[in-house]
Short mmCIF file of C-alpha atoms and ligand atoms in Angstrom, two decimals:
data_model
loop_
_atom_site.label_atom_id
_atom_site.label_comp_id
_atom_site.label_asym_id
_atom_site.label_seq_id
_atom_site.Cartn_x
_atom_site.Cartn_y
_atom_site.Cartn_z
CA UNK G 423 -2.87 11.54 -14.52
CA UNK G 424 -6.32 10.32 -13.36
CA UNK G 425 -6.64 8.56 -10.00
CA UNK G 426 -9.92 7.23 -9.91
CA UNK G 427 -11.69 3.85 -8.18
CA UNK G 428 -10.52 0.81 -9.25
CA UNK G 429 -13.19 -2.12 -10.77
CA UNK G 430 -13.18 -5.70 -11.48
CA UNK G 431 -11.59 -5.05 -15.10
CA UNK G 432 -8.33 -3.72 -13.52
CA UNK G 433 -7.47 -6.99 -11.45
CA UNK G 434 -4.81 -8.41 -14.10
CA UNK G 435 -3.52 -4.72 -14.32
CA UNK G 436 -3.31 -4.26 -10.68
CA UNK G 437 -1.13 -7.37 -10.05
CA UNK G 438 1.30 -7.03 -12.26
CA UNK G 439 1.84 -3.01 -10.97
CA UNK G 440 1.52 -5.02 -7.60
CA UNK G 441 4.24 -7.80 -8.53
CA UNK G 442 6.78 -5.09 -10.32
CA UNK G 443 6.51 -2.58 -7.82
CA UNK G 444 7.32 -5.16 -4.71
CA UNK G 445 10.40 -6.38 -7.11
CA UNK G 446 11.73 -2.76 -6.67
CA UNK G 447 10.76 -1.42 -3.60
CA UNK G 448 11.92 -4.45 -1.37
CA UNK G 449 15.18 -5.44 -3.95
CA UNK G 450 17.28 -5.08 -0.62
CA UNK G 451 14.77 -5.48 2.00
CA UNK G 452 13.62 -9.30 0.63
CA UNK G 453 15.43 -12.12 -0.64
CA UNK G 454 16.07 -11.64 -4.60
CA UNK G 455 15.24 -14.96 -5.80
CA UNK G 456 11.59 -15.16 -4.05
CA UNK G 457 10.90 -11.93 -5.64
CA UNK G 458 11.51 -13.00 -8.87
CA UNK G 459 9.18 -15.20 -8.96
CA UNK G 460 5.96 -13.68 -7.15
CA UNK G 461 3.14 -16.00 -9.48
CA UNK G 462 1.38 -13.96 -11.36
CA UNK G 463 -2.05 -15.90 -11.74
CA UNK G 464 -2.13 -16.08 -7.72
CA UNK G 465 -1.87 -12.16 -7.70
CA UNK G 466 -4.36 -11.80 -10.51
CA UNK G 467 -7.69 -14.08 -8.26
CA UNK G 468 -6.59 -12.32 -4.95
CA UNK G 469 -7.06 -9.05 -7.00
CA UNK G 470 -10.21 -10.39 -8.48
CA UNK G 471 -11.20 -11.42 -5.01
CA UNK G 472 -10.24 -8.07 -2.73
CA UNK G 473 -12.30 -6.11 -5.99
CA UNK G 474 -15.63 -7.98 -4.83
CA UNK G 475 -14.94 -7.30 -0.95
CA UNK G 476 -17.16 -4.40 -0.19
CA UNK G 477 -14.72 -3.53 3.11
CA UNK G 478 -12.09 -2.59 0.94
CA UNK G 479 -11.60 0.33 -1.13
CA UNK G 480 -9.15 0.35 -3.76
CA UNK G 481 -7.67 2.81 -6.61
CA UNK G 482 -5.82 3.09 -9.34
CA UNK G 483 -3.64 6.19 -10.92
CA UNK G 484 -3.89 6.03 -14.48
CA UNK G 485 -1.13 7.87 -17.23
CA UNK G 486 -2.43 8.01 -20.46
CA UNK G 487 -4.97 4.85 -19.49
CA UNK G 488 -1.63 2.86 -18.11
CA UNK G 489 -2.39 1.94 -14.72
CA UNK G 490 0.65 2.55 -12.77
CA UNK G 491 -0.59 2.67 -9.16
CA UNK G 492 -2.41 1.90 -6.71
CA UNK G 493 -3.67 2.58 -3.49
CA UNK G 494 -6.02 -0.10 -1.06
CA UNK G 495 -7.87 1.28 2.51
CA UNK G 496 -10.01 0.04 4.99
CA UNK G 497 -11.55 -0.90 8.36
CA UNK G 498 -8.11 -1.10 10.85
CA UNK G 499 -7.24 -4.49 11.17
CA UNK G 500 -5.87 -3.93 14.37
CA UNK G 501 -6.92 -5.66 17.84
CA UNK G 502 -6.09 -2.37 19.86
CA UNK G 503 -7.76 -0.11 17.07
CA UNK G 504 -9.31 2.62 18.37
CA UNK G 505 -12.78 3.57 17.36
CA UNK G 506 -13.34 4.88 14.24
CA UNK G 507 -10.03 4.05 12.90
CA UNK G 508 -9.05 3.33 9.47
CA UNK G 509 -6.12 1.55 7.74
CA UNK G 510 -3.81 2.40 4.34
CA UNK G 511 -3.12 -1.71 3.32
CA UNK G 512 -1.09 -0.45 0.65
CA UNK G 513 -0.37 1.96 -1.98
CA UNK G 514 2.21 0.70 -4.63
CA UNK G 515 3.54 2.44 -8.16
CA UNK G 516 5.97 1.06 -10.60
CA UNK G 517 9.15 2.49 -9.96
CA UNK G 518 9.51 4.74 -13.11
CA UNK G 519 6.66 6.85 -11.65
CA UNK G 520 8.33 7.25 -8.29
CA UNK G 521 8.79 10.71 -7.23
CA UNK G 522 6.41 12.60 -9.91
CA UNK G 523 3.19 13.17 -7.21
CA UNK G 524 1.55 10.16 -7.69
CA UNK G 525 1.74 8.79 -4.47
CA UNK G 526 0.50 11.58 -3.44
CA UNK G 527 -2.51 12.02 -5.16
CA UNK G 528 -3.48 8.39 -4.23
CA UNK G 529 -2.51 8.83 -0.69
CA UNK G 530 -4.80 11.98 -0.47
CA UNK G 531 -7.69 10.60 -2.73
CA UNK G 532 -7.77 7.51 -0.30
CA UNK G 533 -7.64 9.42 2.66
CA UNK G 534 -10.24 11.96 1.65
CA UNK G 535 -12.72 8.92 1.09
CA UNK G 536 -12.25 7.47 4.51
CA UNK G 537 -12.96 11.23 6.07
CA UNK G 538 -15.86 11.39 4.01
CA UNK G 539 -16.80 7.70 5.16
CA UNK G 540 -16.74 8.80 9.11
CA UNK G 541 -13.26 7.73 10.18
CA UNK G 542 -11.28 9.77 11.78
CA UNK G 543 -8.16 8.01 12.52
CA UNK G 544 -5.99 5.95 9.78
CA UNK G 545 -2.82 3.96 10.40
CA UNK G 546 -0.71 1.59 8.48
CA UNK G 547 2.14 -0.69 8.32
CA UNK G 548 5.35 -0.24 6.65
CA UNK G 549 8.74 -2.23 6.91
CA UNK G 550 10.95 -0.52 9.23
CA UNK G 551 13.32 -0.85 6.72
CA UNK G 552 11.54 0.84 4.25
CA UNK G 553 13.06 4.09 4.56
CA UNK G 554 11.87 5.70 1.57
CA UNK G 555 7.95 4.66 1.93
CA UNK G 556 8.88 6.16 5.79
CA UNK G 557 9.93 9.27 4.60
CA UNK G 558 6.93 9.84 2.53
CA UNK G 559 4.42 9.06 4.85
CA UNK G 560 6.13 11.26 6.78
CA UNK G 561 5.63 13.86 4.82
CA UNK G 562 1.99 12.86 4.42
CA UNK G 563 1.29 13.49 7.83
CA UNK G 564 1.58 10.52 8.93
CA UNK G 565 3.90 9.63 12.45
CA UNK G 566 5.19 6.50 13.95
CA UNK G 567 2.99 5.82 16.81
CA UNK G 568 5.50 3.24 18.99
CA UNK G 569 4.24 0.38 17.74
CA UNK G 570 5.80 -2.58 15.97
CA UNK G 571 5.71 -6.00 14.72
CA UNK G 572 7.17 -8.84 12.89
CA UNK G 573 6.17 -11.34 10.73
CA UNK G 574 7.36 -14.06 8.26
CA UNK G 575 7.90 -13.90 4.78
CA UNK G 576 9.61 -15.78 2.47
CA UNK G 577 11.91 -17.62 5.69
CA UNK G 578 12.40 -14.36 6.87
CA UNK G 579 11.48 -12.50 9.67
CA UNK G 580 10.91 -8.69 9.09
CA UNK G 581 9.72 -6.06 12.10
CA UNK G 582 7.00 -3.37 11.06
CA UNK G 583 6.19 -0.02 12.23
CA UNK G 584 2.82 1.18 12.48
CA UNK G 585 2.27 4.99 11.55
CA UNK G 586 -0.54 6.97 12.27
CA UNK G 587 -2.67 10.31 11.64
CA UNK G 588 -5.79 12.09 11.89
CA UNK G 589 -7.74 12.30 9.11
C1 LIG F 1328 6.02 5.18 -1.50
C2 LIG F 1328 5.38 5.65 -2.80
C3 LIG F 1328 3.93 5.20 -2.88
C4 LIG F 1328 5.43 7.19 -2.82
O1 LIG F 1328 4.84 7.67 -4.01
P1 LIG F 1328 5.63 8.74 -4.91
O2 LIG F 1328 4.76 9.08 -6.08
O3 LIG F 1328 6.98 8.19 -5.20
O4 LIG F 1328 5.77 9.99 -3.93
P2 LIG F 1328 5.39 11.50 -4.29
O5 LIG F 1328 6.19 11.92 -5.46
O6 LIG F 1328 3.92 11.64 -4.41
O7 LIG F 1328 5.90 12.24 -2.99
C5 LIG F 1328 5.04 13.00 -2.14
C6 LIG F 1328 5.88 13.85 -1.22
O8 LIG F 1328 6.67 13.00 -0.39
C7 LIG F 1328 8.04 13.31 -0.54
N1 LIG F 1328 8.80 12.06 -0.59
C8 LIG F 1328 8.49 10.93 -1.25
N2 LIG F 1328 9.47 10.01 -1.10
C9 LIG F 1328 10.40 10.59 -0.32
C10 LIG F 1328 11.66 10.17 0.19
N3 LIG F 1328 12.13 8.95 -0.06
N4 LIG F 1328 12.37 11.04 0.95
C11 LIG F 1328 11.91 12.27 1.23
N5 LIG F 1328 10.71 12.73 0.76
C12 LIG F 1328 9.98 11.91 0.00
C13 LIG F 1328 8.16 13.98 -1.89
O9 LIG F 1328 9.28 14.83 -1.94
C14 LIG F 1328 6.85 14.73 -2.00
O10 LIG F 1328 6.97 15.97 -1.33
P3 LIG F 1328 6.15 17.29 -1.80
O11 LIG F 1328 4.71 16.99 -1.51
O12 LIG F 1328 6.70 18.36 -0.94
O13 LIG F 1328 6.42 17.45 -3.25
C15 LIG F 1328 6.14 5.14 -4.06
O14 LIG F 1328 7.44 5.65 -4.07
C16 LIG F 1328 6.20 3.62 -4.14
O15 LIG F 1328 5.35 3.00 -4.77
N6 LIG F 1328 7.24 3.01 -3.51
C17 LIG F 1328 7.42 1.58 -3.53
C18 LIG F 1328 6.32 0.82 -2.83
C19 LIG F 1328 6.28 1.06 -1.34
O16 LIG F 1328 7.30 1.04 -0.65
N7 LIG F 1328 5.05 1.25 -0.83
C20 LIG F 1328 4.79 1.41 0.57
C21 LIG F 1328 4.62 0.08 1.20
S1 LIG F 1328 4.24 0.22 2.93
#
């Protein structure tokens, strides 16, 4: 397995791990028939547009030249951010990688590169209802810091918590 950064090339790749891995994760967190048909072509230009933004930093685990994760960081997006504080946008894998230390690797990969960029903080978002993507950030390191949200998607309204550790 190689996790390495992710380029321009690996847009169409990247939204379809994107697209498959959503259809798993959130089977009984989002509404069935919306996730079957996340578009394809509209995943492929916002990948080919977030590979060009120089804010982000994305990357890819590759088996056997398969990409079959990802992982996406940042500058915190949040308006009570603290200095110096990161953000983990996402980090998806198809589901028949699940559970073999990829995440892992991607998580720690992405999180060394924001230490070695000067942050010192890094939080993200997860669906509180995402138990299993809970669970492993908790075992990153990572701890729910008090804060949540909710948004719309898809007609619904979902809450978030926001997790959070030192780098
Ligand atoms: C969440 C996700 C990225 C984790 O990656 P993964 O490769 O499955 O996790 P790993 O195998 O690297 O697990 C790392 C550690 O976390 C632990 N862990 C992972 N999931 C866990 C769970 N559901 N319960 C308990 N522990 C868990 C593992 O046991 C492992 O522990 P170890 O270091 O002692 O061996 C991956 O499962 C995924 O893509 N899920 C769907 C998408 C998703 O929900 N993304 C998050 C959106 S906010």
């Amino acid at each position: 397995m190689i996790i390495r950064p992710a380029t321009l090339a690996d847009a169409e790749s990247i939204a379809a791990v994107h697209i498959a891995s959503w259809q798993q994760a959130y089977k009984d967190l989002l509404p069935q028939d919306r996730l079957g048909q996340l578009p394809l072509d509209r995943y492929i230009s916002r990948w080919n547009q977030r590979l060009q933004e120089s804010t982000q930093i994305n990357f890819v685990a590759e088996l056997e030249t398969e990409i079959v994760g990802f992982s996406s960081v940042g500058p915190s997006r949040d308006d009570d951010a603290q200095a110096h504080t990161a953000e983990l946008y996402a980090i998806y894998l198809l589901s028949s990688t699940w559970g073999k230390g990829i995440g892992k690797a991607l998580c720690e990969k992405s999180l060394k590169r924001l230490k070695e960029d000067g942050y010192q903080n890094v939080t993200l978002w997860v669906f509180e209802d995402n138990e299993n993507a809970r669970k492993f950030y908790e075992h990153m390191g990572f701890v729910f810091d008090g804060k949540t949200s909710t948004f719309e998607i898809f007609d619904i309204v979902k809450s978030e918590a926001r997790y959070e550790r030192t780098l």
